[in-house]
Coordinates of C-alpha atoms in Angstrom, one line a residue:
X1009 CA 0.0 0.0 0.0
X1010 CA 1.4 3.2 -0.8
X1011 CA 0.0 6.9 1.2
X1012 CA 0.3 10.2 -0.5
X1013 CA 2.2 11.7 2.5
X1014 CA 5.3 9.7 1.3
X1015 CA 6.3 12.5 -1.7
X1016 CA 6.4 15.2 1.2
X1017 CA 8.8 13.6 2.9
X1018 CA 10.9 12.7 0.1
X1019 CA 10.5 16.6 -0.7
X1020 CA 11.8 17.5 2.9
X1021 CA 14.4 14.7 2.9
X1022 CA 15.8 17.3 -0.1
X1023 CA 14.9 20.6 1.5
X1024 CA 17.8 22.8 1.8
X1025 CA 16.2 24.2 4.8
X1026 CA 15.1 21.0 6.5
X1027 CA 14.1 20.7 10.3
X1028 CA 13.2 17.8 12.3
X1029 CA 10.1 16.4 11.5
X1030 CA 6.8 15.5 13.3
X1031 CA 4.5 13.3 12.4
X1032 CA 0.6 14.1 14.3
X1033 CA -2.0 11.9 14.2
X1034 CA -4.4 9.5 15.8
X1035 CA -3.1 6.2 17.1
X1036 CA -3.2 3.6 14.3
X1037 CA -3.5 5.6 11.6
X1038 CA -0.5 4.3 10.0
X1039 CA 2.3 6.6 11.5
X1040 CA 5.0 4.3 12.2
X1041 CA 4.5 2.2 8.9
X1042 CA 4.8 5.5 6.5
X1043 CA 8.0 6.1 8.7
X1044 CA 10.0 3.1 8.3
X1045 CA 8.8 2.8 4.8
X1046 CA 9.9 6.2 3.6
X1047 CA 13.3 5.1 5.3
X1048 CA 13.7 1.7 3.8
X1049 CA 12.9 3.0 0.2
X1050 CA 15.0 6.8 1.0
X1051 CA 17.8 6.0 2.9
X1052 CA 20.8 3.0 3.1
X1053 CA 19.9 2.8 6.5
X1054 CA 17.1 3.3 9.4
X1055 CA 17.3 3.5 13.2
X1056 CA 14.3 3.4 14.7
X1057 CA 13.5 3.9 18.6
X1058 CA 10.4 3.4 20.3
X1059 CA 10.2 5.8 23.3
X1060 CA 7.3 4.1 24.9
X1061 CA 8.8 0.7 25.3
X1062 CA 12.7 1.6 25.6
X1063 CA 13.3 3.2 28.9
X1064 CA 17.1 3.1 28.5
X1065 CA 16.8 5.9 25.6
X1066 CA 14.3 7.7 27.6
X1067 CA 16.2 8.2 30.5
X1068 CA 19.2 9.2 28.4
X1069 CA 17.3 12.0 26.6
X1070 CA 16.7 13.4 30.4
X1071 CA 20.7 13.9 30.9
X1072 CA 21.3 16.9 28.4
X1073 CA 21.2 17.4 25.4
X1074 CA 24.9 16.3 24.2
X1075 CA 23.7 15.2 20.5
X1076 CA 27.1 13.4 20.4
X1077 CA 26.2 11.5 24.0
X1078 CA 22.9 11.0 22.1
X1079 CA 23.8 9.0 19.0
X1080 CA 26.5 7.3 20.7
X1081 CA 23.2 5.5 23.0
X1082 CA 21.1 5.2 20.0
X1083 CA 23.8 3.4 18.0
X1084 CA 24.4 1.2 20.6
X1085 CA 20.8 0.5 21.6
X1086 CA 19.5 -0.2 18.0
X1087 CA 22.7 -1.1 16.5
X1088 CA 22.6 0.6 13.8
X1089 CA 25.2 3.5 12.3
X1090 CA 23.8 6.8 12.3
X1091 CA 25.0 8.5 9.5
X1092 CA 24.3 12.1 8.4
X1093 CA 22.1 12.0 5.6
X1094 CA 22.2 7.8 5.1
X1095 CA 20.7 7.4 7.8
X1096 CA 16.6 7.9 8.9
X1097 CA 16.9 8.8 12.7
X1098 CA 13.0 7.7 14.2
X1099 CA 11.8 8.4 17.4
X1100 CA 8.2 7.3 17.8
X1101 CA 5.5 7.5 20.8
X1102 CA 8.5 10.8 21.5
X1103 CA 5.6 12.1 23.6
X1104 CA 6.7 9.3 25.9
X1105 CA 9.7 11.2 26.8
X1106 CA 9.4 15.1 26.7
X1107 CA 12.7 16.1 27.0
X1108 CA 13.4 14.0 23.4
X1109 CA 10.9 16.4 22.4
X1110 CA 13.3 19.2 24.0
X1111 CA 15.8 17.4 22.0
X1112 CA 15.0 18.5 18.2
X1113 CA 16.0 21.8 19.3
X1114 CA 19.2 20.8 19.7
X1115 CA 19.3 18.8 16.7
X1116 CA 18.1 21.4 14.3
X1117 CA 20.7 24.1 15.7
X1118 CA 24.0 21.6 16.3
X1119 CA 23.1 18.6 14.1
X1120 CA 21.5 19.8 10.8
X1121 CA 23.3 17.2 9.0
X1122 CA 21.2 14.4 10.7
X1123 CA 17.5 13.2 9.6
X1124 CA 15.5 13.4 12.4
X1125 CA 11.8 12.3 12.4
X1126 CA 9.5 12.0 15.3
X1127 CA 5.6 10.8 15.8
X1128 CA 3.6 10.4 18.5
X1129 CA -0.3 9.4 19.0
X1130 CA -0.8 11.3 21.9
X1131 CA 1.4 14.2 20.7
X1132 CA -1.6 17.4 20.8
X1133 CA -1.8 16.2 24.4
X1134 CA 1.8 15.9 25.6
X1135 CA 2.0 19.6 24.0
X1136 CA -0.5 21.1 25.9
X1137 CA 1.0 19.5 29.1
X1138 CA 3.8 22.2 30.0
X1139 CA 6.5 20.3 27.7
X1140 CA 9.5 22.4 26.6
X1141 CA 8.9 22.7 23.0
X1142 CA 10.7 23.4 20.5
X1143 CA 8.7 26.5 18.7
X1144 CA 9.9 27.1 15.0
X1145 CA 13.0 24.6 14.7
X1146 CA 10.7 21.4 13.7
X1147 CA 8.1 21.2 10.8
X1148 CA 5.2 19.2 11.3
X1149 CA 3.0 17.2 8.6
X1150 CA -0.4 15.6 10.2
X1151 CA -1.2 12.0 8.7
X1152 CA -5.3 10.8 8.7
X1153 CA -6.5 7.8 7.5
X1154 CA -6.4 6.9 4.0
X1155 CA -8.7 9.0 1.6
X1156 CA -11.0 7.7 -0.9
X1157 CA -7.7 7.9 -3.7
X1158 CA -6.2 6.0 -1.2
X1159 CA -8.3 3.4 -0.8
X1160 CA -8.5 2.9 -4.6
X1161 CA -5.2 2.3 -4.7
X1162 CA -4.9 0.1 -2.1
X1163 CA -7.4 -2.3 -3.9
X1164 CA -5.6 -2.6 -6.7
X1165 CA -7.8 0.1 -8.5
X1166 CA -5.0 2.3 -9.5
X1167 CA -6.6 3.1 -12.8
X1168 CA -9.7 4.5 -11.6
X1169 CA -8.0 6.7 -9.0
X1170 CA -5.2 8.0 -11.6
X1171 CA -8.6 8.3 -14.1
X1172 CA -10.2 11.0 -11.5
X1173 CA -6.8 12.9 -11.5
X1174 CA -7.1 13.4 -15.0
X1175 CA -10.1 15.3 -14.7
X1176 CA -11.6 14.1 -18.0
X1177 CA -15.0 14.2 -16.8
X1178 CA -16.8 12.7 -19.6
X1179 CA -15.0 9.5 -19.1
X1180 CA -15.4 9.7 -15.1
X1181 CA -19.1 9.9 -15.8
X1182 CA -18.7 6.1 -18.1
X1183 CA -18.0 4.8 -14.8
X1184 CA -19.8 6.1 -12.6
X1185 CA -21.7 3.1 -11.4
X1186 CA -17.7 1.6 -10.6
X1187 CA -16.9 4.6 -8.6
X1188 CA -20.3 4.3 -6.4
X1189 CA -19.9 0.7 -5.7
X1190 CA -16.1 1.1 -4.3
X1191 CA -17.2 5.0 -2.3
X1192 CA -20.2 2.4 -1.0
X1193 CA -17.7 0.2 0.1
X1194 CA -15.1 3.1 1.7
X1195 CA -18.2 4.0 3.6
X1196 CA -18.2 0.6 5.8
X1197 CA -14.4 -0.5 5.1
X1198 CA -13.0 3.7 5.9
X1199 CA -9.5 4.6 5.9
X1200 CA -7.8 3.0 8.7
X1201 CA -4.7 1.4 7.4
X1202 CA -5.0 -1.7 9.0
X1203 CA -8.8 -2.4 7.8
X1204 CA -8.2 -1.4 4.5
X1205 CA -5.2 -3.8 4.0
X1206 CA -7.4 -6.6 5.3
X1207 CA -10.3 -5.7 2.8
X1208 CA -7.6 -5.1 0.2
X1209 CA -6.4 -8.5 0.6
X1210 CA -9.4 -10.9 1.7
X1211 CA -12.7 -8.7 1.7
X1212 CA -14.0 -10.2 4.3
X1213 CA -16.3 -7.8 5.6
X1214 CA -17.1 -9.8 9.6
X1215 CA -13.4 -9.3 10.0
X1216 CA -13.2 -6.0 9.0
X1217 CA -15.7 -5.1 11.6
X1218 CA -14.1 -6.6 14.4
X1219 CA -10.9 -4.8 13.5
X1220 CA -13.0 -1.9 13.9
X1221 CA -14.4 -2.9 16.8
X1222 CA -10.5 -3.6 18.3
X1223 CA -9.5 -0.6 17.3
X1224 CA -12.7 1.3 19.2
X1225 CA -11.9 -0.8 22.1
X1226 CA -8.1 0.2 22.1
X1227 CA -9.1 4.4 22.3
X1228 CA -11.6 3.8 24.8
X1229 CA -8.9 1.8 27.0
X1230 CA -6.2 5.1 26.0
X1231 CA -9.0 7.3 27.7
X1232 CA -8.1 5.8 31.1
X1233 CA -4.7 5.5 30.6
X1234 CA -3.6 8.6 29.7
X1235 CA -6.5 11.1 30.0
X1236 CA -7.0 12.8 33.7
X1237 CA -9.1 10.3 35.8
X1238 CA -11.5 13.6 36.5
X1239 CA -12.6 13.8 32.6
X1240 CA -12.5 10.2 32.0
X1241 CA -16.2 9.7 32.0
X1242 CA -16.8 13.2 30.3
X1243 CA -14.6 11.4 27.2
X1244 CA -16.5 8.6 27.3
X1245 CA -20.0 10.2 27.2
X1246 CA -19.0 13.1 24.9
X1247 CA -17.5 10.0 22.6
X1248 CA -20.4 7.7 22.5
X1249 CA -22.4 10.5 21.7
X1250 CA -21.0 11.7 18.2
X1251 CA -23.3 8.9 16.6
X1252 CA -26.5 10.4 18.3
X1253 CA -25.1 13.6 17.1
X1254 CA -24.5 13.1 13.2
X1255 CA -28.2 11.5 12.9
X1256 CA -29.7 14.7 14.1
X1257 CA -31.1 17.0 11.2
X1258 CA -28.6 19.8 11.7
X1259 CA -25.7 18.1 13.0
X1260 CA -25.1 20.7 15.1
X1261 CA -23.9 19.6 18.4
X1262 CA -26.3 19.8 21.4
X1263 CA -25.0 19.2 25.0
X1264 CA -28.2 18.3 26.5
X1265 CA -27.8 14.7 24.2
X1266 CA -24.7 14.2 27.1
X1267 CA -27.1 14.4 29.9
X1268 CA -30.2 16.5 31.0
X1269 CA -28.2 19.4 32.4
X1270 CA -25.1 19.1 30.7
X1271 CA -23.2 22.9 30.0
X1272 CA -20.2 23.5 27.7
X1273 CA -18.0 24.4 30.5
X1274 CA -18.1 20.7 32.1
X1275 CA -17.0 19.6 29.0
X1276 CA -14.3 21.7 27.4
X1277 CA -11.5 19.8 28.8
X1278 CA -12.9 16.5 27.4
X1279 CA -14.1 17.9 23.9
X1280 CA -9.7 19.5 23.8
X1281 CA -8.6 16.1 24.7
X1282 CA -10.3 14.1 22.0
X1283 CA -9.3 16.7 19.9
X1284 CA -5.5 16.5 20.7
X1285 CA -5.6 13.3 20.2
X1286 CA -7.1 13.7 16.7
X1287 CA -9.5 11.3 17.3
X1288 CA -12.1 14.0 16.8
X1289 CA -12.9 16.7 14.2
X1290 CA -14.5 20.2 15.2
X1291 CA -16.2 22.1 12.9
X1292 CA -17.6 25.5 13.7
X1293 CA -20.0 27.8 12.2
X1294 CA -19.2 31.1 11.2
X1295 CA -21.4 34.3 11.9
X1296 CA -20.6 35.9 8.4
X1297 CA -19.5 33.9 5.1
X1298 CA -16.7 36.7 4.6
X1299 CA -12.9 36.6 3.9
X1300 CA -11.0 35.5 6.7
X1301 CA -13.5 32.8 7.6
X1302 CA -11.4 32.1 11.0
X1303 CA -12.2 35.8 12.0
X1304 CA -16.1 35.5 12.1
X1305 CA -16.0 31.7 14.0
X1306 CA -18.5 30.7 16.5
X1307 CA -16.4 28.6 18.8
X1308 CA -19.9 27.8 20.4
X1309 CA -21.9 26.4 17.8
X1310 CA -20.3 23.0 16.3
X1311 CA -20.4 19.7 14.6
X1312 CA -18.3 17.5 15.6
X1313 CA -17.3 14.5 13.1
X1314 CA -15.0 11.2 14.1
X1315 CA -11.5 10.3 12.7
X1316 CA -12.8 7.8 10.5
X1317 CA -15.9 7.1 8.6
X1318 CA -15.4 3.3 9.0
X1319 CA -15.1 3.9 12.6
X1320 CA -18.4 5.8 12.8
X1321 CA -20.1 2.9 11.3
X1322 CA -19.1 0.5 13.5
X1323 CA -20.2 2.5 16.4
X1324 CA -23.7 3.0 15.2
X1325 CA -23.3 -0.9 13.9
X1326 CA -24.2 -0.6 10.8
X1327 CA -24.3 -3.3 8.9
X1328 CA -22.7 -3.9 5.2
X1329 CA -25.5 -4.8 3.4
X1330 CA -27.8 -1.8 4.4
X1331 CA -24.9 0.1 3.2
X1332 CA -24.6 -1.4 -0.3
X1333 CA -27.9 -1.7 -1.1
X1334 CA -29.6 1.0 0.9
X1335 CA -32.5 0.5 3.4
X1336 CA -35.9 3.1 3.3
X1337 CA -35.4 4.0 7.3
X1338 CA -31.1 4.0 6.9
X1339 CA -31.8 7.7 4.4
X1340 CA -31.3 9.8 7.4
X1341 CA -27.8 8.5 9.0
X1342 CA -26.7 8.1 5.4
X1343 CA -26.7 12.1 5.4
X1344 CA -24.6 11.9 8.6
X1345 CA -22.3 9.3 6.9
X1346 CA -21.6 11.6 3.9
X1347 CA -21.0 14.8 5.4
X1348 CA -18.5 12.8 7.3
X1349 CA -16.8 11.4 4.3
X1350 CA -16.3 15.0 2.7
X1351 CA -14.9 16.7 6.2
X1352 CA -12.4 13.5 5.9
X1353 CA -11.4 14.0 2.6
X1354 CA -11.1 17.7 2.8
X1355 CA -9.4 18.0 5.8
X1356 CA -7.0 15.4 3.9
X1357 CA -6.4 17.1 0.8
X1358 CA -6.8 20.6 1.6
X1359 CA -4.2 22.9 3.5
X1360 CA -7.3 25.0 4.3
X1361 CA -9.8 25.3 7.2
X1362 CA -13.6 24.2 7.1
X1363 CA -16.0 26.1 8.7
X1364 CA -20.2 25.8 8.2
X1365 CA -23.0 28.4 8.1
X1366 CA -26.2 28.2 10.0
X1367 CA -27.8 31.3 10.3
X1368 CA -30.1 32.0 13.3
X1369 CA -34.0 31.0 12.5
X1370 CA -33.2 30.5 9.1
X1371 CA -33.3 26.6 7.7
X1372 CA -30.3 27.2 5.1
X1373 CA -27.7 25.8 6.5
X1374 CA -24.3 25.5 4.5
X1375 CA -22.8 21.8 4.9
X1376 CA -19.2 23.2 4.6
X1377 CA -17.4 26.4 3.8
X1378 CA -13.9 26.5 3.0
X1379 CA -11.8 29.9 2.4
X1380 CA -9.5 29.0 -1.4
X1381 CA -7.1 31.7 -3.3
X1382 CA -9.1 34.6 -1.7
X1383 CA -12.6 33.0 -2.0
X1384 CA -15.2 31.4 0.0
X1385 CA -16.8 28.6 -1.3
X1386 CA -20.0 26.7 -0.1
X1387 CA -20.1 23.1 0.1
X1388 CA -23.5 21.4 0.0
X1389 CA -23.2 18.1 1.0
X1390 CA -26.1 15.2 -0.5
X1391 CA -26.0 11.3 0.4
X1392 CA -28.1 10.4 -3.0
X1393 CA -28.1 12.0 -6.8
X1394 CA -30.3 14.4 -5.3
X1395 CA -29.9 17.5 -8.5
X1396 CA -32.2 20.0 -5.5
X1397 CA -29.4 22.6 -4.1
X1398 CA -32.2 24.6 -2.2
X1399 CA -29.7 26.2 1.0
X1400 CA -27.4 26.8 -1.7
X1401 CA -29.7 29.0 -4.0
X1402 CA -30.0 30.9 -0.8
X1403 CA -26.7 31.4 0.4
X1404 CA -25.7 32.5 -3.9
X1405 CA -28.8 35.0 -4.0
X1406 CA -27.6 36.5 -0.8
X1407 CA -23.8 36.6 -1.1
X1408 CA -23.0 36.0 -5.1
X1409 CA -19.7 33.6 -4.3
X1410 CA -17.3 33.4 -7.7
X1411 CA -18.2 29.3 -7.5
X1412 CA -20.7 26.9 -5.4
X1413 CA -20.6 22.9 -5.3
X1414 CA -22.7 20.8 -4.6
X1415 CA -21.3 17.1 -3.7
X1416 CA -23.5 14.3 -4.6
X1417 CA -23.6 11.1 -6.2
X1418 CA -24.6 12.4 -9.3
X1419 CA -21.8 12.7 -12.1
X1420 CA -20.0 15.9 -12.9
X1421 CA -22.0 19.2 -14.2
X1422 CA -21.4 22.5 -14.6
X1423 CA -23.4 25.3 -14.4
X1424 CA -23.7 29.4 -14.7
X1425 CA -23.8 29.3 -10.5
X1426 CA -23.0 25.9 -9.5
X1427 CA -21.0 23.1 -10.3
X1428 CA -21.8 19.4 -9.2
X1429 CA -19.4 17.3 -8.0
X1430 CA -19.6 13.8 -7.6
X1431 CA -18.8 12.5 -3.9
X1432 CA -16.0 10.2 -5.6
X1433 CA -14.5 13.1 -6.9
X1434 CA -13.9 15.2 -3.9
X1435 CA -10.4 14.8 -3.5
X1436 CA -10.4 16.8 -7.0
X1437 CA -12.0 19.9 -5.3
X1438 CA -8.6 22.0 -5.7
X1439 CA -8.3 21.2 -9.5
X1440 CA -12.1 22.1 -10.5
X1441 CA -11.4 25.2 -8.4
X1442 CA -8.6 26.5 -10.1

């Protein structure tokens, strides 16, 4: 399996300006593979250290920050040479050990010569824990399960994925029916790299769930290890809610669904750790579609959307065959299920914020708004070939934006106002806008 992130790194391997790297993201979404990969196929060799399990390197990152001293323990621990640029230094789970965070610092300003790349599952949280960071001598890159180019790739589609990047959309629309059958599947099977190479190499569909299921299992057991005890059982509740959440009409998250009662403030600290953890999405509204878009946020009205759309159907338990062949009383969660497969893929393969609009007392909601080359554009989002772009008429009469899409599983159309784009085309949201 191949992921995208892997021609960044060989760009910063070549940067004349290189820094330490670091590597965010939620636990298993494939951090450690894409590292030692990208140094078997980049380098002659790779050392790789594993902060959480090897207490001997952690304890000598907390004597000082000799980089010599260093590299003399992590060649002898590994037992490997660490040679400037043969040689992929890795330090993963680094936010077992803060002072190797500490470290980089050091690195970047005495040991350019040396490639140096860190990850950590837990990283947003060890940040916001009074860790001596490094500010502006590292470069991070964030890594999210695989997107729906991805996943075509992964399953031996390659010809269909490199057919959407060639944006000859009269030929996308001859296979339409191909590209809903696999997005159907990527709805059940999602992005999470070990799922998708099971379903890539046995599509068994009852193991891919209890994968799922493990990997649910494994974050709700990381909530008691390494979250406060205090906010435990907010995590939990504000977690198990997200389903309940999505199948509302709006989305829009309500605190009441926790318990009767329930007020942002006894929640904040649990909503921030879910999202340093990147196991959760936050999406707010906007009082005024206007250029910035991160000026006019409403931090207090929210969706919220999970890491993974595979993840999100497991939770709710929804089962393959109402997904591939559709069920009357499954229309309304399949709404929920596609606005989170277009936050995923945006937030994958755009360097941009996304932000919604729901005005007060007025039914047009925006699904998504994202801020491109000095324009807002509005994102309505529909699970079916649905042609009706009602909220989006609105929002154009009232504010005249340069371009509108609507995403929906009908095939590519442009019009004078709006263009259509399918849902398995998404990830070619940058072209079409340019």
């Amino acid at each position: 399996m191949k992921r995208h992130q892997l021609s960044y790194l060989q760009s910063w391997k070549n940067s004349q300006s290189r820094k330490p790297l670091i590597i965010r993201g939620a636990r298993q979404v494939g951090k450690t593979w894409l590292m030692k990969e990208f140094g078997s196929k980049e380098y002659e060799n790779t050392a790789y250290v594993n902060l959480e399990s090897n207490a001997t390197l952690r304890a000598v990152f907390t004597g000082d920050f000799d980089i010599n001293r260093i590299l003399t323990a992590i060649r002898i621990e590994t037992g490997e040479t660490v040679a400037p640029g043969k040689t992929l230094l890795i330090l993963d789970e680094i936010q077992e050990a803060p002072a190797a965070l500490t470290s980089l610092k050091y690195f970047y300003e005495n040991a350019p010569e040396y490639h140096v790349i860190a990850a950590g599952s837990l990283l947003g949280v060890a940040l916001n824990a009074n860790t001596s960071f490094p500010v502006g001598k590292v470069d991070f890159i964030d890594l999210y399960p695989f997107s729906f180019i991805e996943f075509l790739e992964a399953v031996n589609e390659k010809a269909l994925a490199d057919l959407l990047k060639s944006h000859d959309w009269t030929l996308i629309n001859s296979f339409a029916d191909r590209y809903i059958d696999w997005l159907k599947q990527y709805y059940y099977v999602g992005g999470m790299p070990e799922v998708v190479g099971t379903f890539a190499s046995r599509k068994d569909f009852d193991e891919i769930r209890a994968i799922q299921k493990r990997i649910l299992t494994a974050y709700e057991q990381d909530f008691s290890k390494h979250a406060p005890n205090e906010i435990v059982p907010r995590i939990r509740m504000l977690w198990n809610s997200i389903p309940a959440q999505l199948a509302k009409e709006n989305r829009k998250f309500i605190y009441g669904l926790l318990r009767q009662g329930a007020r942002a403030k006894d929640y904040e600290l649990a909503m921030s750790w879910l999202i340093d953890c990147g196991l959760i999405h936050k999406v707010n509204n906007v009082s005024k579609p206007a250029i910035p878009l991160k000026a006019y946020e409403d931090f207090q009205v929210f969706k919220l959307f999970l890491v993974d759309i595979g993840l999100l159907a497991a939770m709710t338990d929804l089962d393959v065959k109402t997904l591939l062949e559709g069920n009357d009383i499954f229309e309304e969660f399949k709404g929920a299920l596609t606005e989170q497969y277009v936050l995923q893929q945006l937030i994958t393969g755009l360097d941009a914020g996304v932000y919604y609009w729901s005005p007060n007392n007025v039914r047009s909601e925006i699904d998504f708004l994202i801020q491109v080359a000095g324009q807002v554009i509005p994102i309505e989002v529909k699970a079916a070939e649905n042609l009706q772009a009602k909220s989006l008429k609105v929002y154009t009469d009232k504010f005249s934006p340069s371009t509108a899409l609507r995403a929906s599983m009908s095939t590519y159309r442009k019009k004078t106002w709006l263009t259509n784009l399918p849902l398995y085309a998404i990830s070619e949201l940058a072209a079409v806008l340019n």
